[in-house]
Structure formats: structure tokens, C-alpha cells
CSV table of C-alpha atoms and ligand atoms in Angstrom, one decimal:
chain,number,residue,atom,x,y,z
P,1,MET,CA,-4.5,-47.5,-121.0
P,2,ILE,CA,-1.8,-46.6,-118.5
P,3,SER,CA,-2.8,-47.3,-115.0
P,4,PRO,CA,-2.6,-44.4,-112.6
P,5,VAL,CA,-0.3,-46.4,-110.4
P,6,LEU,CA,2.2,-46.8,-113.2
P,7,ALA,CA,2.0,-43.1,-114.1
P,8,LEU,CA,2.7,-42.2,-110.5
P,9,LEU,CA,5.7,-44.6,-110.5
P,10,VAL,CA,7.1,-43.1,-113.7
P,11,SER,CA,6.7,-39.6,-112.4
P,12,PHE,CA,8.4,-40.6,-109.2
P,13,LEU,CA,11.4,-42.1,-111.0
P,14,CYS,CA,11.7,-39.1,-113.2
P,15,HIS,CA,11.7,-36.9,-110.2
P,16,CYS,CA,14.5,-39.0,-108.7
P,17,VAL,CA,16.6,-38.5,-111.8
P,18,ILE,CA,15.9,-34.8,-111.9
P,19,ALA,CA,16.6,-34.7,-108.2
P,20,GLY,CA,20.2,-36.3,-108.9
P,21,ARG,CA,22.9,-33.6,-108.8
P,22,THR,CA,24.2,-32.1,-112.1
P,23,CYS,CA,27.9,-32.0,-112.9
P,24,PRO,CA,29.5,-28.5,-113.4
P,25,ARG,CA,31.7,-27.4,-116.3
P,26,PRO,CA,34.5,-30.0,-116.3
P,27,PRO,CA,38.0,-29.0,-115.1
P,28,GLU,CA,40.4,-27.5,-117.7
P,29,ILE,CA,43.4,-29.6,-118.6
P,30,PRO,CA,46.1,-27.6,-120.4
P,31,PHE,CA,46.2,-28.1,-124.2
P,32,SER,CA,43.1,-30.2,-124.2
P,33,ILE,CA,39.6,-29.9,-125.4
P,34,VAL,CA,36.4,-31.4,-124.0
P,35,VAL,CA,33.5,-32.7,-126.1
P,36,PRO,CA,30.8,-31.7,-125.5
P,37,LEU,CA,31.6,-28.6,-123.4
P,38,LYS,CA,28.7,-27.3,-121.4
P,39,PHE,CA,28.1,-25.5,-118.1
P,40,SER,CA,26.3,-28.4,-116.6
P,41,TYR,CA,25.7,-32.1,-117.3
P,42,GLU,CA,23.0,-34.5,-116.2
P,43,PRO,CA,24.2,-37.5,-114.3
P,44,GLY,CA,24.9,-40.2,-116.9
P,45,GLU,CA,26.1,-37.8,-119.5
P,46,THR,CA,29.5,-38.6,-121.0
P,47,ILE,CA,32.4,-36.3,-121.9
P,48,VAL,CA,35.6,-37.0,-123.8
P,49,TYR,CA,38.9,-35.2,-123.4
P,50,SER,CA,41.4,-35.0,-126.2
P,51,CYS,CA,44.6,-33.2,-126.7
P,52,LYS,CA,44.8,-30.2,-129.0
P,53,PRO,CA,46.6,-30.6,-132.3
P,54,GLY,CA,50.3,-30.6,-131.6
P,55,TYR,CA,49.9,-32.2,-128.2
P,56,VAL,CA,49.8,-35.9,-127.2
P,57,ALA,CA,48.1,-37.5,-124.3
P,58,GLN,CA,50.5,-39.0,-121.8
P,59,THR,CA,48.7,-40.5,-118.9
P,60,GLY,CA,45.2,-40.6,-117.5
P,61,MET,CA,41.6,-41.3,-118.5
P,62,ARG,CA,40.0,-39.5,-121.3
P,63,ARG,CA,36.3,-40.5,-121.1
P,64,PHE,CA,34.2,-39.6,-118.0
P,65,THR,CA,30.5,-40.0,-117.1
P,66,CYS,CA,28.7,-37.5,-114.9
P,67,PRO,CA,28.0,-39.5,-111.7
P,68,LEU,CA,24.9,-39.1,-109.5
P,69,THR,CA,27.0,-37.3,-106.9
P,70,GLY,CA,27.5,-34.4,-109.4
P,71,PHE,CA,31.3,-34.4,-109.0
P,72,TRP,CA,33.6,-35.2,-111.9
P,73,PRO,CA,36.2,-37.8,-111.0
P,74,ILE,CA,39.8,-36.8,-110.5
P,75,ASN,CA,41.4,-36.3,-114.0
P,76,SER,CA,45.1,-37.0,-114.4
P,77,LEU,CA,45.3,-36.5,-118.1
P,78,LYS,CA,48.4,-34.7,-119.3
P,79,CYS,CA,48.8,-33.3,-122.9
P,80,LYS,CA,52.5,-32.8,-123.8
P,81,PRO,CA,53.7,-30.9,-126.9
P,82,ARG,CA,54.9,-33.0,-129.8
P,83,VAL,CA,58.7,-33.2,-130.1
P,84,CYS,CA,60.4,-32.7,-133.4
P,85,PRO,CA,63.6,-34.5,-134.4
P,86,PHE,CA,66.8,-33.1,-132.8
P,87,ALA,CA,68.2,-30.2,-134.8
P,88,GLY,CA,70.8,-28.7,-132.5
P,89,ILE,CA,73.9,-29.0,-134.6
P,90,LEU,CA,74.7,-27.1,-137.8
P,91,GLN,CA,78.1,-27.6,-139.4
P,92,ASN,CA,79.9,-24.3,-139.9
P,93,GLY,CA,77.0,-22.5,-138.3
P,94,ALA,CA,74.9,-22.2,-135.2
P,95,VAL,CA,71.3,-23.0,-134.1
P,96,SER,CA,69.4,-20.8,-131.7
P,97,TYR,CA,66.6,-22.6,-129.9
P,98,THR,CA,64.8,-23.1,-126.6
P,99,ALA,CA,63.2,-26.5,-127.3
P,100,PHE,CA,62.6,-28.7,-130.3
P,101,GLN,CA,58.9,-29.0,-129.7
P,102,TYR,CA,55.6,-27.7,-130.9
P,103,PRO,CA,55.0,-24.8,-131.5
P,104,ASN,CA,58.6,-23.5,-131.2
P,105,SER,CA,60.8,-22.2,-134.0
P,106,ILE,CA,64.5,-22.5,-134.2
P,107,ASN,CA,66.9,-20.2,-136.1
P,108,PHE,CA,70.0,-20.9,-138.1
P,109,THR,CA,73.1,-18.8,-138.9
P,110,CYS,CA,76.3,-19.6,-140.7
P,111,ASN,CA,79.9,-18.7,-139.8
P,112,LYS,CA,81.8,-16.2,-141.9
P,113,GLY,CA,82.6,-17.5,-145.3
P,114,PHE,CA,79.6,-19.8,-145.4
P,115,TYR,CA,76.1,-19.1,-146.6
P,116,LEU,CA,72.8,-20.6,-145.5
P,117,ASN,CA,71.7,-23.0,-148.1
P,118,GLY,CA,68.1,-23.3,-147.1
P,119,THR,CA,65.8,-21.5,-144.7
P,120,ASP,CA,67.0,-19.5,-141.7
P,121,SER,CA,64.2,-20.6,-139.4
P,122,VAL,CA,62.0,-23.8,-139.1
P,123,LYS,CA,59.0,-24.3,-136.9
P,124,CYS,CA,58.1,-27.5,-135.1
P,125,MET,CA,54.6,-28.4,-136.6
P,126,GLU,CA,51.6,-30.1,-135.1
P,127,ASP,CA,52.6,-33.4,-136.6
P,128,GLY,CA,56.0,-33.3,-134.9
P,129,LYS,CA,57.8,-32.5,-138.1
P,130,TRP,CA,59.9,-29.5,-139.1
P,131,SER,CA,58.1,-27.0,-141.3
P,132,HIS,CA,61.0,-27.0,-143.8
P,133,PRO,CA,64.0,-29.2,-144.6
P,134,LEU,CA,66.9,-28.3,-142.3
P,135,PRO,CA,69.4,-26.0,-144.0
P,136,ASN,CA,73.1,-26.4,-144.3
P,137,CYS,CA,76.0,-24.0,-144.3
P,138,SER,CA,77.9,-24.2,-147.7
P,139,PRO,CA,81.1,-22.4,-148.4
P,140,ILE,CA,80.7,-19.1,-150.3
P,141,ILE,CA,82.2,-19.5,-153.8
P,142,CYS,CA,82.5,-16.8,-156.4
P,143,PRO,CA,82.9,-17.7,-160.0
P,144,PRO,CA,86.1,-16.6,-161.8
P,145,PRO,CA,85.8,-12.8,-162.0
P,146,SER,CA,84.9,-11.2,-165.3
P,147,ILE,CA,87.6,-8.8,-166.7
P,148,PRO,CA,86.5,-5.2,-167.5
P,149,ASN,CA,87.0,-4.0,-171.1
P,150,PHE,CA,90.4,-2.6,-171.7
P,151,ALA,CA,91.7,-4.1,-168.4
P,152,THR,CA,94.0,-6.9,-167.4
P,153,LEU,CA,93.9,-9.0,-164.4
P,154,LYS,CA,96.9,-8.1,-162.3
P,155,LEU,CA,96.4,-10.3,-159.3
P,156,LEU,CA,93.9,-13.0,-158.3
P,157,LYS,CA,94.1,-14.3,-154.8
P,158,SER,CA,92.2,-17.4,-154.9
P,159,SER,CA,92.0,-20.1,-152.3
P,160,VAL,CA,90.0,-22.6,-154.4
P,161,GLU,CA,90.9,-24.0,-157.7
P,162,ASN,CA,89.2,-22.2,-160.6
P,163,SER,CA,87.0,-20.2,-158.3
P,164,SER,CA,87.3,-17.8,-155.3
P,165,SER,CA,86.0,-18.0,-151.8
P,166,TYR,CA,84.6,-15.3,-149.5
P,167,GLN,CA,86.9,-12.2,-149.2
P,168,ASP,CA,89.2,-13.3,-152.0
P,169,THR,CA,90.3,-10.4,-154.1
P,170,ALA,CA,91.2,-9.6,-157.7
P,171,VAL,CA,93.1,-6.6,-158.9
P,172,PHE,CA,92.9,-5.0,-162.3
P,173,ASP,CA,95.1,-2.8,-164.4
P,174,CYS,CA,93.9,-0.7,-167.3
P,175,LEU,CA,95.6,-0.9,-170.6
P,176,PRO,CA,98.0,2.0,-171.5
P,177,HIS,CA,96.1,5.2,-172.4
P,178,TYR,CA,93.1,4.0,-170.3
P,179,ALA,CA,92.3,5.3,-166.8
P,180,MET,CA,90.5,3.4,-164.1
P,181,PHE,CA,87.2,4.6,-162.7
P,182,GLY,CA,86.1,2.7,-159.6
P,183,ASN,CA,88.1,0.5,-157.4
P,184,ASP,CA,90.9,-1.5,-159.0
P,185,THR,CA,90.3,-4.3,-156.4
P,186,ILE,CA,87.1,-6.4,-156.3
P,187,ARG,CA,86.2,-8.8,-153.5
P,188,CYS,CA,84.2,-12.0,-153.4
P,189,THR,CA,81.1,-11.1,-151.3
P,190,GLU,CA,78.9,-13.1,-149.0
P,191,HIS,CA,76.3,-13.3,-151.9
P,192,GLY,CA,78.8,-15.3,-154.0
P,193,ASN,CA,79.3,-12.5,-156.4
P,194,TRP,CA,82.0,-9.9,-156.8
P,195,THR,CA,81.9,-6.2,-155.8
P,196,GLU,CA,81.4,-3.8,-158.7
P,197,LEU,CA,83.9,-4.0,-161.5
P,198,PRO,CA,85.9,-0.9,-162.3
P,199,GLU,CA,85.8,0.7,-165.7
P,200,CYS,CA,88.7,1.6,-168.0
P,201,ARG,CA,88.1,4.6,-170.2
P,202,GLU,CA,90.4,6.0,-172.8
P,203,VAL,CA,91.6,9.5,-171.7
P,204,LYS,CA,93.2,12.1,-174.0
P,205,CYS,CA,94.7,15.4,-172.9
P,206,PRO,CA,95.1,18.4,-175.2
P,207,PHE,CA,98.6,19.3,-176.4
P,208,PRO,CA,100.1,21.6,-173.8
P,209,THR,CA,100.6,25.2,-174.8
P,210,ARG,CA,104.1,26.6,-174.9
P,211,PRO,CA,104.6,29.1,-172.1
P,212,ASP,CA,105.8,32.7,-173.0
P,213,ASN,CA,109.5,32.9,-172.7
P,214,GLY,CA,109.8,29.1,-172.4
P,215,PHE,CA,109.2,25.8,-174.0
P,216,VAL,CA,107.4,22.5,-173.4
P,217,ASN,CA,108.4,19.1,-174.7
P,218,TYR,CA,106.1,16.1,-175.0
P,219,PRO,CA,106.0,12.8,-176.9
P,220,ALA,CA,105.8,13.3,-180.7
P,221,ASN,CA,102.5,11.4,-181.1
P,222,HIS,CA,99.3,12.2,-182.8
P,223,ALA,CA,97.6,12.5,-179.5
P,224,LEU,CA,98.5,12.6,-175.8
P,225,PHE,CA,96.9,10.1,-173.4
P,226,TYR,CA,96.5,9.4,-169.7
P,227,LYS,CA,99.8,9.3,-167.9
P,228,ASP,CA,101.7,10.9,-170.8
P,229,LYS,CA,104.2,13.5,-169.5
P,230,ALA,CA,105.3,16.9,-170.7
P,231,ILE,CA,108.5,18.7,-169.6
P,232,TYR,CA,108.5,22.5,-169.2
P,233,GLY,CA,111.5,24.9,-169.2
P,234,CYS,CA,112.2,28.6,-169.5
P,235,HIS,CA,114.6,30.8,-171.4
P,236,GLU,CA,117.5,32.3,-169.6
P,237,THR,CA,116.7,34.8,-166.8
P,238,TYR,CA,113.2,33.4,-166.6
P,239,VAL,CA,112.0,31.1,-163.9
P,240,LEU,CA,109.5,28.3,-164.1
P,241,ASP,CA,106.5,28.8,-161.9
P,242,GLY,CA,105.2,25.3,-161.3
P,243,PRO,CA,106.6,21.8,-161.7
P,244,GLU,CA,109.0,20.9,-164.5
P,245,GLU,CA,107.1,17.7,-165.3
P,246,VAL,CA,103.3,17.5,-165.7
P,247,GLU,CA,101.2,14.5,-166.3
P,248,CYS,CA,98.0,13.9,-168.2
P,249,GLY,CA,95.4,13.1,-165.5
P,250,LYS,CA,92.3,10.7,-165.6
P,251,PHE,CA,90.0,13.6,-166.3
P,252,GLY,CA,91.8,14.7,-169.5
P,253,THR,CA,93.6,17.6,-167.9
P,254,TRP,CA,97.3,18.2,-167.1
P,255,SER,CA,98.4,18.1,-163.5
P,256,ALA,CA,99.6,21.7,-163.8
P,257,SER,CA,100.2,24.5,-166.4
P,258,PRO,CA,103.6,26.1,-165.5
P,259,THR,CA,104.5,29.6,-166.7
P,260,CYS,CA,107.8,31.4,-167.0
P,261,LYS,CA,108.3,34.4,-164.8
P,262,ALA,CA,110.7,37.3,-165.6
P,263,SER,CA,113.7,38.2,-163.4
P,264,CYS,CA,114.0,41.7,-162.0
P,265,LYS,CA,116.6,44.4,-162.6
P,266,ILE,CA,117.2,46.3,-159.4
P,267,PRO,CA,116.5,50.0,-159.9
P,268,VAL,CA,119.3,51.0,-157.5
P,269,LYS,CA,122.9,51.7,-158.6
P,270,LYS,CA,124.7,51.3,-155.3
P,271,ALA,CA,123.7,49.6,-152.1
P,272,THR,CA,124.7,46.9,-149.8
P,273,VAL,CA,122.0,44.4,-149.4
P,274,LEU,CA,121.3,40.9,-147.9
P,275,TYR,CA,120.9,38.3,-150.5
P,276,LYS,CA,120.6,34.6,-149.7
P,277,GLY,CA,121.9,35.4,-146.2
P,278,GLN,CA,125.0,37.2,-147.4
P,279,LYS,CA,125.9,40.9,-147.4
P,280,VAL,CA,126.6,41.8,-151.0
P,281,THR,CA,126.6,45.0,-153.1
P,282,ILE,CA,124.2,45.5,-155.9
P,283,GLN,CA,127.0,47.2,-158.1
P,284,ASP,CA,129.3,44.1,-157.7
P,285,ASN,CA,127.1,41.1,-157.3
P,286,LEU,CA,123.5,41.8,-158.5
P,287,LYS,CA,124.1,43.8,-161.8
P,288,ASN,CA,122.0,41.3,-163.6
P,289,GLY,CA,119.2,41.5,-161.1
P,290,ILE,CA,117.5,38.7,-159.2
P,291,LEU,CA,115.3,35.9,-160.4
P,292,HIS,CA,111.5,35.7,-160.0
P,293,GLY,CA,110.6,34.8,-156.5
P,294,GLU,CA,114.0,35.8,-155.0
P,295,VAL,CA,114.2,38.2,-152.1
P,296,ILE,CA,116.8,40.8,-151.1
P,297,SER,CA,116.8,42.8,-147.9
P,298,PHE,CA,117.6,46.6,-148.0
P,299,PHE,CA,119.2,48.4,-145.1
P,300,CYS,CA,117.3,51.4,-143.8
P,301,LYS,CA,118.3,54.0,-141.1
P,302,ASN,CA,116.6,54.8,-137.9
P,303,LYS,CA,117.7,58.4,-137.5
P,304,GLU,CA,116.7,58.9,-133.9
P,305,ARG,CA,118.3,55.8,-132.7
P,306,LYS,CA,121.2,55.9,-135.2
P,307,CYS,CA,120.9,52.3,-136.1
P,308,SER,CA,119.8,50.2,-139.1
P,309,TYR,CA,117.2,47.7,-139.9
P,310,THR,CA,116.2,45.7,-143.0
P,311,GLU,CA,113.2,45.5,-145.2
P,312,ASP,CA,112.6,42.8,-147.8
P,313,ALA,CA,111.8,43.2,-151.5
P,314,GLN,CA,110.7,40.3,-153.6
P,315,CYS,CA,111.0,39.9,-157.4
P,316,LEU,CA,107.6,39.0,-158.8
P,317,ASP,CA,107.6,38.4,-162.5
P,318,GLY,CA,109.9,41.4,-163.4
P,319,ASN,CA,108.5,43.7,-160.7
P,320,ILE,CA,110.3,44.6,-157.5
P,321,GLU,CA,109.3,47.3,-155.1
P,322,ILE,CA,112.2,49.0,-153.3
P,323,PRO,CA,111.3,49.6,-149.6
P,324,LYS,CA,110.3,53.3,-149.0
P,325,CYS,CA,112.7,53.6,-146.1
P,326,PHE,CA,115.7,52.8,-148.3
P,327,LYS,CA,117.6,56.0,-149.4
P,328,GLU,CA,120.1,55.7,-152.2
P,329,HIS,CA,123.1,58.1,-151.8
P,330,SER,CA,124.3,60.1,-154.8
P,331,SER,CA,127.6,58.8,-155.8
P,332,TRP,CA,129.3,62.1,-154.9
P,333,ALA,CA,127.9,62.2,-151.4
P,334,PHE,CA,130.9,60.1,-150.3
P,335,TRP,CA,130.8,61.5,-146.8
P,336,LYS,CA,127.5,59.9,-146.0
P,337,SER,CA,127.7,56.5,-144.3
P,338,ASP,CA,125.9,53.5,-145.7
P,339,ALA,CA,123.0,52.3,-143.6
P,340,ALA,CA,124.5,48.8,-143.8
P,341,SER,CA,127.4,49.9,-141.8
P,342,LYS,CA,125.4,51.2,-138.9
P,343,GLN,CA,124.6,49.2,-135.7
P,344,PRO,CA,121.6,47.0,-136.2
P,345,CYS,CA,118.7,48.3,-134.2
D,401,LIG,C1,64.4,-16.5,-134.3
D,401,LIG,O1,64.4,-15.3,-135.0
D,401,LIG,C2,63.2,-14.5,-134.8
D,401,LIG,C3,63.2,-13.3,-135.8
D,401,LIG,O2,64.5,-12.7,-135.8
D,401,LIG,C4,63.2,-14.0,-133.4
D,401,LIG,O3,62.0,-13.3,-133.1
D,401,LIG,C5,63.2,-15.3,-132.5
D,401,LIG,O4,63.3,-14.9,-131.1
D,401,LIG,C6,64.4,-16.2,-132.8
D,401,LIG,N1,64.2,-17.4,-132.1
D,401,LIG,C7,65.2,-17.9,-131.3
D,401,LIG,C8,64.9,-19.2,-130.7
D,401,LIG,O5,66.3,-17.4,-131.3
D,402,LIG,C1,72.4,-27.0,-150.9
D,402,LIG,O1,72.0,-28.0,-150.1
D,402,LIG,C2,71.5,-29.2,-150.8
D,402,LIG,C3,71.0,-30.2,-149.8
D,402,LIG,O2,70.4,-29.6,-148.8
D,402,LIG,C4,72.7,-29.7,-151.6
D,402,LIG,O3,72.2,-30.8,-152.4
D,402,LIG,C5,73.2,-28.6,-152.5
D,402,LIG,O4,74.4,-29.1,-153.2
D,402,LIG,C6,73.6,-27.4,-151.7
D,402,LIG,N1,74.1,-26.4,-152.6
D,402,LIG,C7,75.3,-25.9,-152.6
D,402,LIG,C8,75.6,-24.8,-153.5
D,402,LIG,O5,76.1,-26.3,-151.8
D,403,LIG,C1,90.3,-25.7,-163.6
D,403,LIG,O1,90.4,-25.3,-164.9
D,403,LIG,C2,91.3,-26.0,-165.7
D,403,LIG,C3,91.3,-25.4,-167.1
D,403,LIG,O2,90.2,-24.7,-167.4
D,403,LIG,C4,90.8,-27.4,-165.8
D,403,LIG,O3,91.7,-28.2,-166.6
D,403,LIG,C5,90.7,-28.0,-164.4
D,403,LIG,O4,90.2,-29.3,-164.4
D,403,LIG,C6,89.8,-27.2,-163.5
D,403,LIG,N1,89.9,-27.6,-162.1
D,403,LIG,C7,88.8,-27.8,-161.4
D,403,LIG,C8,89.0,-28.3,-160.0
D,403,LIG,O5,87.7,-27.6,-161.8
D,404,LIG,C1,88.9,-0.8,-152.8
D,404,LIG,O1,88.4,-2.0,-152.3
D,404,LIG,C2,89.2,-2.5,-151.2
D,404,LIG,C3,88.7,-3.9,-150.9
D,404,LIG,O2,87.4,-4.0,-151.0
D,404,LIG,C4,89.1,-1.6,-150.0
D,404,LIG,O3,89.9,-2.1,-149.0
D,404,LIG,C5,89.6,-0.2,-150.4
D,404,LIG,O4,89.4,0.7,-149.4
D,404,LIG,C6,88.8,0.3,-151.7
D,404,LIG,N1,89.5,1.5,-152.1
D,404,LIG,C7,88.8,2.6,-152.4
D,404,LIG,C8,89.6,3.7,-152.9
D,404,LIG,O5,87.6,2.6,-152.3
D,405,LIG,C1,75.4,-9.4,-155.5
D,405,LIG,O1,74.3,-10.1,-155.2
D,405,LIG,C2,73.5,-9.4,-154.2
D,405,LIG,C3,72.3,-10.3,-153.8
D,405,LIG,O2,71.8,-11.0,-154.9
D,405,LIG,C4,72.9,-8.2,-154.9
D,405,LIG,O3,72.1,-7.4,-154.0
D,405,LIG,C5,74.1,-7.3,-155.4
D,405,LIG,O4,73.6,-6.2,-156.1
D,405,LIG,C6,75.1,-8.1,-156.2
D,405,LIG,N1,76.2,-7.3,-156.5
D,405,LIG,C7,76.7,-7.0,-157.7
D,405,LIG,C8,77.9,-6.2,-157.7
D,405,LIG,O5,76.2,-7.5,-158.7
């Protein structure tokens, strides 16, 4: 049996405890956690602070008991981020960072001519270690270049023995009869491989056709190939329209197809004309006519002003058009003066 006096005492004590002041939610400390975390604590209840993963406690108490006063004691706990090993130097490269501590990342880049052997970024982890091994910058090396089919290596600029480094070049030539498609120069790239190889393809051109009134000479072979040449010429009084020498191009066609153009007889018996800057007469100097492309200037009269002017006529493949203003005198009209002797207008 419990005596009524004892019951009273117990109830009084309980009342006292209940009447003690409760502690509020404990103050927040950066990067820490509190166990247990509640909105209020009875006096005598205990809490423990600990730093979050990646942080370490530096100074101060970590365990507290709610006192009867209901005020948590002053807490000087500090949680500091974990620090990873120094990583601020990268040979032949650069590191960008703000701090080597949790939870920061740092980035790596290499100088020109070097490649990043490893990861380009590491993170400082909760345990104070880097997420990956630190990279290094290794020189870019290309293997010896392969030689395209039907090509020869003309030039290899190589700064390392038996291999090439970044930006080194190699130049190719195609064998005779082969034309190059692509760039003749390849370059060692930042990926340690070469830019695309060119291709050498055999190229044939058809035999050139002989021009009318002319001829064409070419090598007496069973076929004509890239860079072979043919020489054109014309029979007398014909003029070559186009280059004398043509070349077989990389697309299997000749650089030009010249033709022979006829010269012009001048359908005028007597006249003074300008020919190559000289005053000459047709009857004395141009009996055989003029060549294709050549120009002569006829003199015409301006009756009102009693003066003369010239108009041009060009020989185009056997055809020449005499200017309409030109008047040929009958040979018996000796008293008529030649337009060429008049004052120029
Ligand atoms: C690292 O690179 C990332 C992605 O490019 C960028 O967001 C970050 O700011 C860089 N960090 C530093 C420290 O430069
Ligand atoms: C890349 O780096 C590792 C060490 O981090 C090294 O053993 C290796 O030789 C390097 N590779 C090259 C191609 O330099
Ligand atoms: C380069 O190649 C030659 C012949 O293949 C070889 O004798 C020489 O040892 C090589 N040099 C290096 C540095 O590998
Ligand atoms: C060929 O490659 C070289 C080097 O990469 C470059 O300088 C040049 O412009 C290229 N030529 C052509 C025709 O693309
Ligand atoms: C060189 O390597 C890079 C990266 O692997 C690749 O993208 C590129 O296509 C390669 N170039 C050639 C010409 O193979």
C-alpha cells in the first residue's frame, strides 16, 4: 500500500520537474547536425552535435544537457570543410580552383602541344581525398603517318625521332599518272592522329581531236594521263584560238580545246586604212587579207563638216564586215579625194 503522504510527495516532485523550463530547438551550427532534433527538450535531456560528412569539428563542446533554466549553454563548435591534398600545379598545363576543400571541384587544362592524360576535373570528396587521380599533361605524339596508295612521302617535318608531335606536317606526292584528291599536306592533330589522308587516283584523258585546218601533237602512248600535254598548231593563214599547249587535268579533261580560225580577205580593192597603228593601203599591204582577230580601221567622210573619221572592222573566222560609212571609189573616179586624206573630225 502506498501511503497518501508518499503519493502526495511524488506528485509534488513530478510537478516540480514539469514546472522546470523546457529547452527550445537548439541553435544551428553551420555544417552540423543535432541528434535528437526536436522543438523542445525537457530539462535533463541530452543532445549531441556532430559535423556533417565532409566537415570536421574544430573547437568546442559537442554534447549538451538541457538545464533547469531552459537555456542551452553557449556553443562554440565549429565545423570546417575537409581539405584535400594540394593540387595547384600542373606541369605544362594550368589548374583553375578556388580552394582545395570539400565540396569544391578544380579543373585542369594543358598547354598547346600537350594533352590531358586523365580527367579534366576532380572533386574534393567527404573523406578529404580527390575523386580521381590527378591528371598530367603529356606531349601529343602522332605515329608515323601512313602513306596513301600510289603516293610518296615528299616531306616529313618531325620533331621527335620516329614519330611526330603536335602540328608537325607531312606532304605527299602522287605517282605519275595519278592525281591528288584532298590536301597534299597532313598535320598531327591534338588527338594524336593525322588529318585526313589525300587520295591518289589514276586519271586518263581522251586523245585530243585534231582541229579543222590544224594539227595536234601528243605523246605517242597507248593512253594519255594526268599532266600529259598536247601541242596545237594551225595551217598557214589560220590562227589558233586558245592556248598552244593544253594539259590533261585531274578530272580527265583537257585544260582547253583550241580551234583554228580562218583569216579574212578584204572585199575592197583600194583603200587606205589603219592597220596595227599604221596608215597602209589595202592594194599594197593587205592583198592577202588579215588574220582572225585582227582589226583594221576604215576612213569615212563626214560630208557636212568635210572631215574624216574611222570605223573598225574585225576579222572573225573568215568574216569581216566593212563599215557602212566606208565608200569605195571606182578606180576611174580619180578626181575624188580619199577620205583618208581629209582632216580628221
Ligand atoms: C570547372 O569547369 C566547370 C565546367 O566547365 C565550370 O562550371 C566550373 O566553374 C569550373 N571550375 C573552376 C574552379 O574553374
Ligand atoms: C598517362 O599518365 C600515366 C600516369 O598518370 C602514365 O603512366 C602514362 O605513361 C601516361 N601516358 C602517356 C601516353 O603519357
Ligand atoms: C627509330 O627507328 C629506327 C629504325 O626503325 C630504330 O633503329 C630506332 O631505334 C628508332 N628510334 C627510336 C627512338 O625509337
Ligand atoms: C592543306 O592543309 C594545310 C595544313 O593543314 C592548310 O594550311 C592548307 O590551307 C590546306 N590546303 C587546302 C587547299 O585545303
Ligand atoms: C582523330 O581522332 C579524333 C578523336 O578520336 C576523331 O574525332 C577524328 O575523327 C580522328 N581523325 C581522323 C582523321 O581519323
